[in-house]
Short mmCIF file of C-alpha atoms in Angstrom, two decimals:
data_model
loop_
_atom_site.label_atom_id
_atom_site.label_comp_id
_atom_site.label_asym_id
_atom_site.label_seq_id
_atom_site.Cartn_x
_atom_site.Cartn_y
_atom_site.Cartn_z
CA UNK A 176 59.25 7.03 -34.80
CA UNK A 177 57.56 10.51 -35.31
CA UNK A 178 54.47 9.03 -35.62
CA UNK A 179 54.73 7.26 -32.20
CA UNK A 180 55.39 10.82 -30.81
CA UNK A 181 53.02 12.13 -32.33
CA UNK A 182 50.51 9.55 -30.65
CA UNK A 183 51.94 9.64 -27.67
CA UNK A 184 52.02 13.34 -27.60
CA UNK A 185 47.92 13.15 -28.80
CA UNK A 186 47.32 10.53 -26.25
CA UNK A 187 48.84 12.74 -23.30
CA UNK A 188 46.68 15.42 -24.38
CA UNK A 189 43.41 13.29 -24.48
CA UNK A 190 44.75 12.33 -20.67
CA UNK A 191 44.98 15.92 -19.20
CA UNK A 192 41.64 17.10 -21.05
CA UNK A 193 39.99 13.98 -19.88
CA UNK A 194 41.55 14.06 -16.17
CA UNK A 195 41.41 17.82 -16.09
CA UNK A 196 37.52 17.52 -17.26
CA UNK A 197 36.73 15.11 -14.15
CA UNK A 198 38.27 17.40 -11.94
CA UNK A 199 35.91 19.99 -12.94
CA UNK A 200 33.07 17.46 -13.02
CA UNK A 201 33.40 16.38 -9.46
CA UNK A 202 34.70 20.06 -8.04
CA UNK A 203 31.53 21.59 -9.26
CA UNK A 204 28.98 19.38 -8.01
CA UNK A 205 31.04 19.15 -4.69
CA UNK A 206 30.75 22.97 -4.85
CA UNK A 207 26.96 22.90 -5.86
CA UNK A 208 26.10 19.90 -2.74
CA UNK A 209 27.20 23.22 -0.30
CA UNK A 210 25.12 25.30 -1.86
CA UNK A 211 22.27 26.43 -0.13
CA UNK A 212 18.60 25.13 -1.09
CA UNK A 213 15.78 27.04 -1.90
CA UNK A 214 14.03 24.42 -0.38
CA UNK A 215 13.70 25.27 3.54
CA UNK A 216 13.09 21.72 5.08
CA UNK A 217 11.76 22.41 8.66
CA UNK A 218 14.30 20.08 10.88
CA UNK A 219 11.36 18.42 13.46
CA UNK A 220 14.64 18.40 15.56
CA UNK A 221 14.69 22.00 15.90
CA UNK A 222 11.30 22.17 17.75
CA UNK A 223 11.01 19.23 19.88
CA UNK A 224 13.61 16.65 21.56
CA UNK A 225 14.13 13.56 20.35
CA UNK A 226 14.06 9.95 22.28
CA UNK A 227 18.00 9.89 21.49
CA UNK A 228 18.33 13.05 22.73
CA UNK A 229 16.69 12.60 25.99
CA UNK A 230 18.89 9.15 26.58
CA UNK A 231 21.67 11.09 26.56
CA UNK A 232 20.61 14.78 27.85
CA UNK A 233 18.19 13.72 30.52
CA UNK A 234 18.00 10.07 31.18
CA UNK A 235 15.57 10.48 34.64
CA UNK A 236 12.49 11.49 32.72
CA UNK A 237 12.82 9.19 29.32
CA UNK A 238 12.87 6.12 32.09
CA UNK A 239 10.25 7.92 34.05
CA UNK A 240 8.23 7.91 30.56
CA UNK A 241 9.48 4.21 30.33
CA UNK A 242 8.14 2.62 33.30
CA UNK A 243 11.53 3.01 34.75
CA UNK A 244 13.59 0.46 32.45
CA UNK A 245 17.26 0.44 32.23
CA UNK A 246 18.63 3.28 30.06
CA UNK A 247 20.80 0.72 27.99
CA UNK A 248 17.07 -0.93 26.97
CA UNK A 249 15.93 2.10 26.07
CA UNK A 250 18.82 2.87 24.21
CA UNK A 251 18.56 -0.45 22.34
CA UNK A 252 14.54 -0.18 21.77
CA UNK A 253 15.16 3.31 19.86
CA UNK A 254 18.21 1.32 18.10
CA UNK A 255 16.08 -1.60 16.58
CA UNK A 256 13.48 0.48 15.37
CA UNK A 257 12.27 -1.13 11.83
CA UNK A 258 12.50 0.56 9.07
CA UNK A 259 9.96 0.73 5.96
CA UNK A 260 10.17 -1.27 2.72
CA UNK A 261 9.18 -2.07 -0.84
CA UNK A 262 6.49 -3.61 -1.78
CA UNK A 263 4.50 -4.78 -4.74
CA UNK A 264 1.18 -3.29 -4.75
CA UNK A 265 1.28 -0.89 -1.86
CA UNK A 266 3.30 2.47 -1.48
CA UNK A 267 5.32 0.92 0.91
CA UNK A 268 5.18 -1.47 4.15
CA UNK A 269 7.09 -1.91 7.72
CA UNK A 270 10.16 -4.19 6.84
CA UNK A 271 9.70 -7.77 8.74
CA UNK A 272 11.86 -8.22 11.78
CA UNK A 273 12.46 -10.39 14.73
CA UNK A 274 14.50 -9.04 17.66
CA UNK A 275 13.95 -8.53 21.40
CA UNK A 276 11.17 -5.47 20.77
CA UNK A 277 10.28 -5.82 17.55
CA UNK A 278 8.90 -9.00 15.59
CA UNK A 279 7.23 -8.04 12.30
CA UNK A 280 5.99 -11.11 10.46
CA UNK A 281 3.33 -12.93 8.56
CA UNK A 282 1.06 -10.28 6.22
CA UNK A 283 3.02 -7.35 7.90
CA UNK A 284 1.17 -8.08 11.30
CA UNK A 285 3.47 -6.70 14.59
CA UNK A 286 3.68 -9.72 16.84
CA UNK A 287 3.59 -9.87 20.63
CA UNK A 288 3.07 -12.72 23.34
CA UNK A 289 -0.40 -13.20 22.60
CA UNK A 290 -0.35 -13.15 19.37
CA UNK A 291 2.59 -14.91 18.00
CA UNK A 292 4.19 -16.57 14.47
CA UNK A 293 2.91 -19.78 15.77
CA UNK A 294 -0.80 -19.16 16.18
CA UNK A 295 -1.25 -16.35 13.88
CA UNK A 296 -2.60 -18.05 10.79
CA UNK A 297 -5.27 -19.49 12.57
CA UNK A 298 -5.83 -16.04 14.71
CA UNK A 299 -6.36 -14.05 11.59
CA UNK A 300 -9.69 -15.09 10.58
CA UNK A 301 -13.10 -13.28 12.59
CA UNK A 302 -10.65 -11.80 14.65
CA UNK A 303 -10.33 -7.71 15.11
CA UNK A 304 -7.89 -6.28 12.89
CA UNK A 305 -6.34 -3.09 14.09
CA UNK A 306 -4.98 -0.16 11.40
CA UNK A 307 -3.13 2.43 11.99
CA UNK A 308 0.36 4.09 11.47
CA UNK A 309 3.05 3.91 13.45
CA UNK A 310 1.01 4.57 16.97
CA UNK A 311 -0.89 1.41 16.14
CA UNK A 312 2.11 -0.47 14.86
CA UNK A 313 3.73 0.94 18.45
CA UNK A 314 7.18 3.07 17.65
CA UNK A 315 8.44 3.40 20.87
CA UNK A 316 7.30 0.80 22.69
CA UNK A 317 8.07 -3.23 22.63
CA UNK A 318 5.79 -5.74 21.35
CA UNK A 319 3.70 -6.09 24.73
CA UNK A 320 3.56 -2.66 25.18
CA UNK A 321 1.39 -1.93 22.03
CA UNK A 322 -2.06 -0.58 21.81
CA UNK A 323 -3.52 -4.02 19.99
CA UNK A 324 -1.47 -5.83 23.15
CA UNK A 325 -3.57 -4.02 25.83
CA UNK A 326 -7.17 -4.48 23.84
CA UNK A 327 -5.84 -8.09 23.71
CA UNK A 328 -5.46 -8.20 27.72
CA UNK A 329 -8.21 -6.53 28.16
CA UNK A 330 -10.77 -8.22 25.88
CA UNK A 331 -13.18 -11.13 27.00
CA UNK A 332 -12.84 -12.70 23.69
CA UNK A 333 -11.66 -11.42 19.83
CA UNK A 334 -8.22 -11.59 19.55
CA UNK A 335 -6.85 -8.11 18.35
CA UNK A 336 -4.59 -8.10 15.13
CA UNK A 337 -2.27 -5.45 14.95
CA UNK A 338 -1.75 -4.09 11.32
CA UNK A 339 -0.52 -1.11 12.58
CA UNK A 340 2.63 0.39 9.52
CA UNK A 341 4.86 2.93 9.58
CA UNK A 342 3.67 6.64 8.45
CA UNK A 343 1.00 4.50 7.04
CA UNK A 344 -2.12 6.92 7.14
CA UNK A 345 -5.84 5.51 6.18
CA UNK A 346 -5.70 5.40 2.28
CA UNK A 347 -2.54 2.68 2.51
CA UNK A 348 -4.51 1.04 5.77
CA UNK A 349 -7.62 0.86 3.08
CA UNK A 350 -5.69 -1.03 0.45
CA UNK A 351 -4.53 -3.75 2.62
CA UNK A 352 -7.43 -4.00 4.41
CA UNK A 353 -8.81 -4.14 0.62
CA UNK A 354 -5.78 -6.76 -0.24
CA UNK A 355 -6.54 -9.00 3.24
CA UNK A 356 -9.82 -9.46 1.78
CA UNK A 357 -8.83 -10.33 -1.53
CA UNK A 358 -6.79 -12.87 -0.15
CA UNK A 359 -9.86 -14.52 1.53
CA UNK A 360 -9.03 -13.51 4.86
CA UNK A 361 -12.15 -12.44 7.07
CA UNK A 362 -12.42 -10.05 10.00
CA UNK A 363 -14.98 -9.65 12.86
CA UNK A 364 -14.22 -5.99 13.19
CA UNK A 365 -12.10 -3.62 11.90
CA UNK A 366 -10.53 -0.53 13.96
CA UNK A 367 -8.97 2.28 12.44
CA UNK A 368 -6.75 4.70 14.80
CA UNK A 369 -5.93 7.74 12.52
CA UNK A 370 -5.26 11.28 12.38
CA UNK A 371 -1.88 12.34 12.32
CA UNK A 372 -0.33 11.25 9.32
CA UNK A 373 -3.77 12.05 7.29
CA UNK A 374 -3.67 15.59 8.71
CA UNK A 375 -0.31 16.18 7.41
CA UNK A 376 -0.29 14.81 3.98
CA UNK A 377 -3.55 15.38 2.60
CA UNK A 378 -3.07 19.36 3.81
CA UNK A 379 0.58 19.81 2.62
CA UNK A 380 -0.07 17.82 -0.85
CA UNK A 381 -1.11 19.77 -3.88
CA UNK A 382 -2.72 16.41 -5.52
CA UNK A 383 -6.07 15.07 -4.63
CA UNK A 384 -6.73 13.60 -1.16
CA UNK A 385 -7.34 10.23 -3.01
CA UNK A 386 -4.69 10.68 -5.38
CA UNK A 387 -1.87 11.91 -1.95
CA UNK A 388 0.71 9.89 -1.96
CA UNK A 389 2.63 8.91 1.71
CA UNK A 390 5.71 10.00 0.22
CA UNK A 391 5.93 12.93 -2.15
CA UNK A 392 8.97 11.28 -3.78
CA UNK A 393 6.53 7.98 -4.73
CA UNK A 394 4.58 9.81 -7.07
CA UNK A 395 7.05 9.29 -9.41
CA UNK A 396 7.93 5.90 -8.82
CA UNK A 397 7.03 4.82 -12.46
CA UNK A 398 9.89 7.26 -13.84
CA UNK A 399 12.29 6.35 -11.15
CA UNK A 400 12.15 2.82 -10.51
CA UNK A 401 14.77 0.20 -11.18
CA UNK A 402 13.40 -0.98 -14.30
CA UNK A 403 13.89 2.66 -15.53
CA UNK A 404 17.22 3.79 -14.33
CA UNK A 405 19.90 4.94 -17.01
CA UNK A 406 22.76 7.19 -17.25
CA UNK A 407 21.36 9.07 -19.84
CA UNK A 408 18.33 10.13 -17.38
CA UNK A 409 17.85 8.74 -13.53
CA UNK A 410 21.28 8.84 -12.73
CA UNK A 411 22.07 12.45 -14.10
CA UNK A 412 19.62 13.21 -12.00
CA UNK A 413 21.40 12.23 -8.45
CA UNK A 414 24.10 15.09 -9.56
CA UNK A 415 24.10 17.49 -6.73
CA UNK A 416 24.11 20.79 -9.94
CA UNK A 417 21.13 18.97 -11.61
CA UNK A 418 19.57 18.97 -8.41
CA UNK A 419 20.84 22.53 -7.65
CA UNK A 420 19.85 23.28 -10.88
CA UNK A 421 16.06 21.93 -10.35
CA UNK A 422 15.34 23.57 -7.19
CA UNK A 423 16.00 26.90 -8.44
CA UNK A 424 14.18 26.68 -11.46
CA UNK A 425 11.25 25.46 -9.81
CA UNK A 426 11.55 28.55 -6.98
CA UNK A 427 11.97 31.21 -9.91
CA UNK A 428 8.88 29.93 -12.15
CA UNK A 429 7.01 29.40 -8.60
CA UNK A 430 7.91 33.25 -7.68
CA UNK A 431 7.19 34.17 -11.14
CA UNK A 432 3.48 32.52 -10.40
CA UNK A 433 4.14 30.11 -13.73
CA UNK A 434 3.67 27.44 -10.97
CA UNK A 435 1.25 26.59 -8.44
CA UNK A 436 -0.93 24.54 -6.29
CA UNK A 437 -3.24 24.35 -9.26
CA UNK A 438 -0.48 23.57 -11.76
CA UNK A 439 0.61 20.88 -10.07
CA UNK A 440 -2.07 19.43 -9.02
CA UNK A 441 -3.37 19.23 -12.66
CA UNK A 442 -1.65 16.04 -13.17
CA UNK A 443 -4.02 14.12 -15.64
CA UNK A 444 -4.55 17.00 -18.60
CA UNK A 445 -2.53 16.46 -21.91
CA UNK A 446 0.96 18.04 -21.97
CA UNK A 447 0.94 18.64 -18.12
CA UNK A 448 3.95 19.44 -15.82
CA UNK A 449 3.47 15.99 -13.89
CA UNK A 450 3.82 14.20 -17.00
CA UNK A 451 6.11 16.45 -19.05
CA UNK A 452 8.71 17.20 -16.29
CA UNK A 453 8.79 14.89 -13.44
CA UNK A 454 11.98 16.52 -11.90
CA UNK A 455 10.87 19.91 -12.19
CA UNK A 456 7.20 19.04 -10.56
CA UNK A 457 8.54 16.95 -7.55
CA UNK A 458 10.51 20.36 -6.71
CA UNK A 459 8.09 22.49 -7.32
CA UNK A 460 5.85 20.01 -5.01
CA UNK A 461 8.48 20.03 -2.26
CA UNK A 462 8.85 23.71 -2.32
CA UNK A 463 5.31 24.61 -2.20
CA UNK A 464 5.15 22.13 0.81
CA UNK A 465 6.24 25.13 3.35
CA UNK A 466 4.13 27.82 1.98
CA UNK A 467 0.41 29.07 3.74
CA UNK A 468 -2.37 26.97 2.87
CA UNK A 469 -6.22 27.77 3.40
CA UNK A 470 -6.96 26.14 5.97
CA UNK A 471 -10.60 26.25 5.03
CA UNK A 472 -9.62 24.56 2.13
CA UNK A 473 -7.81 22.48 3.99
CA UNK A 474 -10.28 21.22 6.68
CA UNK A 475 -13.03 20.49 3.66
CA UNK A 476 -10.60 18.81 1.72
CA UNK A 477 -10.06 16.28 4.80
CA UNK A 478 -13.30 16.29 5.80
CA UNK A 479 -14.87 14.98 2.28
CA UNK A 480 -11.86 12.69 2.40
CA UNK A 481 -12.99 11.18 5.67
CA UNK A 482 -16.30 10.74 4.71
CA UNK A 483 -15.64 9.02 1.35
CA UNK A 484 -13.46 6.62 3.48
CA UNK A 485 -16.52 5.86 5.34
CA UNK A 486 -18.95 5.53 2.57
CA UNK A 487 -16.20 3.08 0.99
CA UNK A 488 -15.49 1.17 4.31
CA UNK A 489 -19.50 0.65 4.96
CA UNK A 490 -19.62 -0.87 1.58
CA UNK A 491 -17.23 -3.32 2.10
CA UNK A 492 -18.47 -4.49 5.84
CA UNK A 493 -21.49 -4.81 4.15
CA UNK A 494 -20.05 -6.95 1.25
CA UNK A 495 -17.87 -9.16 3.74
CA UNK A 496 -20.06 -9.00 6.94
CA UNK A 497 -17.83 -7.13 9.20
CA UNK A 498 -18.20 -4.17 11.56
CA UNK A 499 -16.10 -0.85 11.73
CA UNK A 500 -14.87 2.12 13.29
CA UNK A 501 -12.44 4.87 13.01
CA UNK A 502 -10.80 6.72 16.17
CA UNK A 503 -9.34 9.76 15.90
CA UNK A 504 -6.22 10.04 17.98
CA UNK A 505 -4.90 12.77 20.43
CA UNK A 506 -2.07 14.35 18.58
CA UNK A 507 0.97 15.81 20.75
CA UNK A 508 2.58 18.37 19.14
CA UNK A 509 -0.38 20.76 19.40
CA UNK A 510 -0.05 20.15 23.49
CA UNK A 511 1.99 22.79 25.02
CA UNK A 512 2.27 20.67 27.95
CA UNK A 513 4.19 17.91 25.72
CA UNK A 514 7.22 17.45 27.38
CA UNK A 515 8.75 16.76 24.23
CA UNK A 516 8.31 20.09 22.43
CA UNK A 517 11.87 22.23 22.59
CA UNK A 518 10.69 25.55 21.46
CA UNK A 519 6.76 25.57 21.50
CA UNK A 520 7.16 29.35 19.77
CA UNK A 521 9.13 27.89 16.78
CA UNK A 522 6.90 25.21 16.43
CA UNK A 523 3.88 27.68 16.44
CA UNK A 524 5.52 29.93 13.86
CA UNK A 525 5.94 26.85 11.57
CA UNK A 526 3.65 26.32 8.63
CA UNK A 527 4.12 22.97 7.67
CA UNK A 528 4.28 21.53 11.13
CA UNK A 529 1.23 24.16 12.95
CA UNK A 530 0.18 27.28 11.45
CA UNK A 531 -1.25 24.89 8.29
CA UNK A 532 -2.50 21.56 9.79
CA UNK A 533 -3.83 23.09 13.83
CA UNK A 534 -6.79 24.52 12.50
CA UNK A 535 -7.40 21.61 10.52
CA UNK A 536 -7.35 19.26 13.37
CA UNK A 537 -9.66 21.57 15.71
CA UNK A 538 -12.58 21.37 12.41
CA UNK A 539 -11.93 17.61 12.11
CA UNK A 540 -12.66 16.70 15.49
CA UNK A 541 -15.61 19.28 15.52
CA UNK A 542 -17.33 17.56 12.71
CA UNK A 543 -16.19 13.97 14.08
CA UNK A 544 -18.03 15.29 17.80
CA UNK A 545 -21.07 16.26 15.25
CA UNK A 546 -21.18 12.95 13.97
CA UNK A 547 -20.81 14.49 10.14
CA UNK A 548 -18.69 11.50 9.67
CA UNK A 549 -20.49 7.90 10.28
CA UNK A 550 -18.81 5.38 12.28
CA UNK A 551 -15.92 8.00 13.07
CA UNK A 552 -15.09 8.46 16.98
CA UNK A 553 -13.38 11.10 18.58
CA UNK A 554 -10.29 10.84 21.31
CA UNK A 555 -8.59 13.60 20.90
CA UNK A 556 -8.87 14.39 24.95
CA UNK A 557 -7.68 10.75 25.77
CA UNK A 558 -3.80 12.28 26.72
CA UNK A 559 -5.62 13.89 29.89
CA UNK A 560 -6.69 10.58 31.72
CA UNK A 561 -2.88 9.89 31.96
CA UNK A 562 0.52 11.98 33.33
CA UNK A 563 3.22 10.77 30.59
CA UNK A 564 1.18 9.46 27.48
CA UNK A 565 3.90 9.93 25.22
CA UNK A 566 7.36 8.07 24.57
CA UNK A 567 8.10 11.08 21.96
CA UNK A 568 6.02 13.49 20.40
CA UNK A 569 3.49 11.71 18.76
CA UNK A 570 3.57 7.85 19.82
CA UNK A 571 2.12 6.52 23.26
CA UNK A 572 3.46 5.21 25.93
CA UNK A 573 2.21 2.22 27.86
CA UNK A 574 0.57 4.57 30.13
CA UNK A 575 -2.10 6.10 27.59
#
């Protein structure tokens, strides 16, 4: 009987420590989620409205920029937006849909009445394939409403192909161009529509332009991945304090000047941060995101980019017998007459979203206009032949 007692009375004990423990557990990293982040994320929302906000805010002029549909369609075009997914070889690809706006189909093409599910397998072949992000892929706008739509109306014969992906910029366009072509598919032309998404990742990344991922959080897809996770390492790492506890390492030893630009973008030598300390480096990354960046620097290192892009693409429309070109688009948040933008000061004052990519675009549609790039176009002016070329910010609206 006393030694029943006494494991009843040890087992109790184990309890409370073991309760008591999880209470501490789960009050710390609820206390450590509140904490603030070293990391100073600039909220888009905070310089320019959104679609959403406009529906509800000021309905007149997002149906004026809408060709005067119903607000409820509008409503329901922002709503079944696609989103992004996995896939095997690339970085990532617009997830397949079908819907009222949207249809997303075979080989990740965007669908509309012209070119449909039924007719595009025999379409694809020495027809114009169109690449882009998410202006060519048409956020925004429905399926006849897209830029590949209109070339489609408007052509005499081709049939335009719209390959257009989300936040896609031209290295992930290159590798399924690259991957089309594997597959034995064959193009008459190929159009490019680029500029945006480029801009902003090559001159915010601290790795190689040809080494930039989309997504700073891919570059460590190999340590993260399914295949990978375990308690003993991915999953510790969710933990609000081990996050907490990241992100204000990484800001000391950046302050301290034990990390930068250089340091991380060092990625291949022996013993380096990006192998060592995934974790650490991704923060690090993602802090020195927001900081000044030469935009000297900058321009050349998007520039040489470019022009490697073209050297690569006229070796493969050699190889497979197809011509190219590359547009570079107007880009709306450096318009001050963009209805869009909220607070045109704050957005000037920011460096990730102005101060460190507007100088960039003004010397890479100089050297495009000086024809330092082959096969590279420039219409960055195109938003003045038109009154409302945007649906938001950045994406075009039937009228451009």
């Amino acid at each position: 009987m006393q030694r029943l007692k006494k494991i009843q009375s040890f087992y109790s004990t184990v309890t409370i420590v073991f309760a008591n423990t999880c209470i501490l557990f789960l009050l710390i990293n609820v206390i450590a989620h509140f904490i603030p982040s070293p990391l100073n994320d600039a909220n888009t929302e905070n310089f320019y409205y959104t679609p959403e906000y406009l529906i509800k805010n000021n309905p007149n002029l997002i149906r004026h920029i809408h060709d005067g549909k119903p607000i409820e369609d509008i409503k329901a075009l922002y709503q079944a937006r696609p989103n992004v997914t996995s896939h095997p070889m690339m970085e990532f690809t617009t997830m397949p849909c079908s819907g009222k706006f949207y249809n997303v189909g075979f080989e990740n093409c965007r669908y509309n009445s012209m070119v449909t599910q039924h007719n595009i397998k025999s379409a694809l072949n020495k027809s114009i394939w169109v690449f882009g992000g998410s202006t060519v892929f048409g956020d925004g706008v429905t399926d006849d409403e897209t830029i590949p739509y209109f070339l489609n109306k408007m052509a005499s014969s081709g049939t335009y192909i719209n390959f257009g992906g989300l936040s896609n910029h031209q290295k992930m366009e290159i590798e399924k161009l690259i991957l089309l072509l594997q597959k034995g598919y064959r193009p008459s032309k190929v159009i490019f529509l680029d500029g945006l998404n480029d801009m902003y990742k090559i001159t915010e990344s601290n790795f190689d332009a040809f080494e930039t991922p989309n997504r700073s959080v891919n570059a460590y897809s190999h340590n993260f991945s399914i295949g990978t996770i375990g308690i003993n390492k991915n999953l510790l790492y969710a933990l609000p304090v081990i996050k907490l506890y990241y992100k204000y390492r990484a800001y000391y030893l950046i302050k301290k000047g034990l990390i930068n630009a250089e340091v991380l973008g060092n990625f291949a030598q022996v013993n380096s941060l990006y192998t060592q300390n995934p974790v650490l480096h991704y923060y690090a990354h993602e802090i020195l995101l927001h900081q000044y960046k030469n935009t000297t620097q900058s321009s050349k290192k998007l520039i040489e980019y470019y022009q490697s892009n073209a050297t690569l693409l006229d070796a493969l429309s050699n190889a497979y017998h197809f011509d190219y070109a590359v547009f570079i688009q107007p880009i709306g948040p450096f318009l001050s007459s963009n209805p869009f933008i909220k607070d045109t000061v704050a957005l000037k004052n920011d460096f990730r979203l102005y101060k460190n990519v507007q100088p960039v675009y003004h010397a890479l549609t100089t050297a495009v206009k000086l024809k330092k790039i082959p096969n590279y176009y420039d219409l960055s002016d195109a938003h003045h032949l038109c009154t409302y070329p945007y649906v938001d910010l950045t994406h075009y609206s039937k009228f451009m």
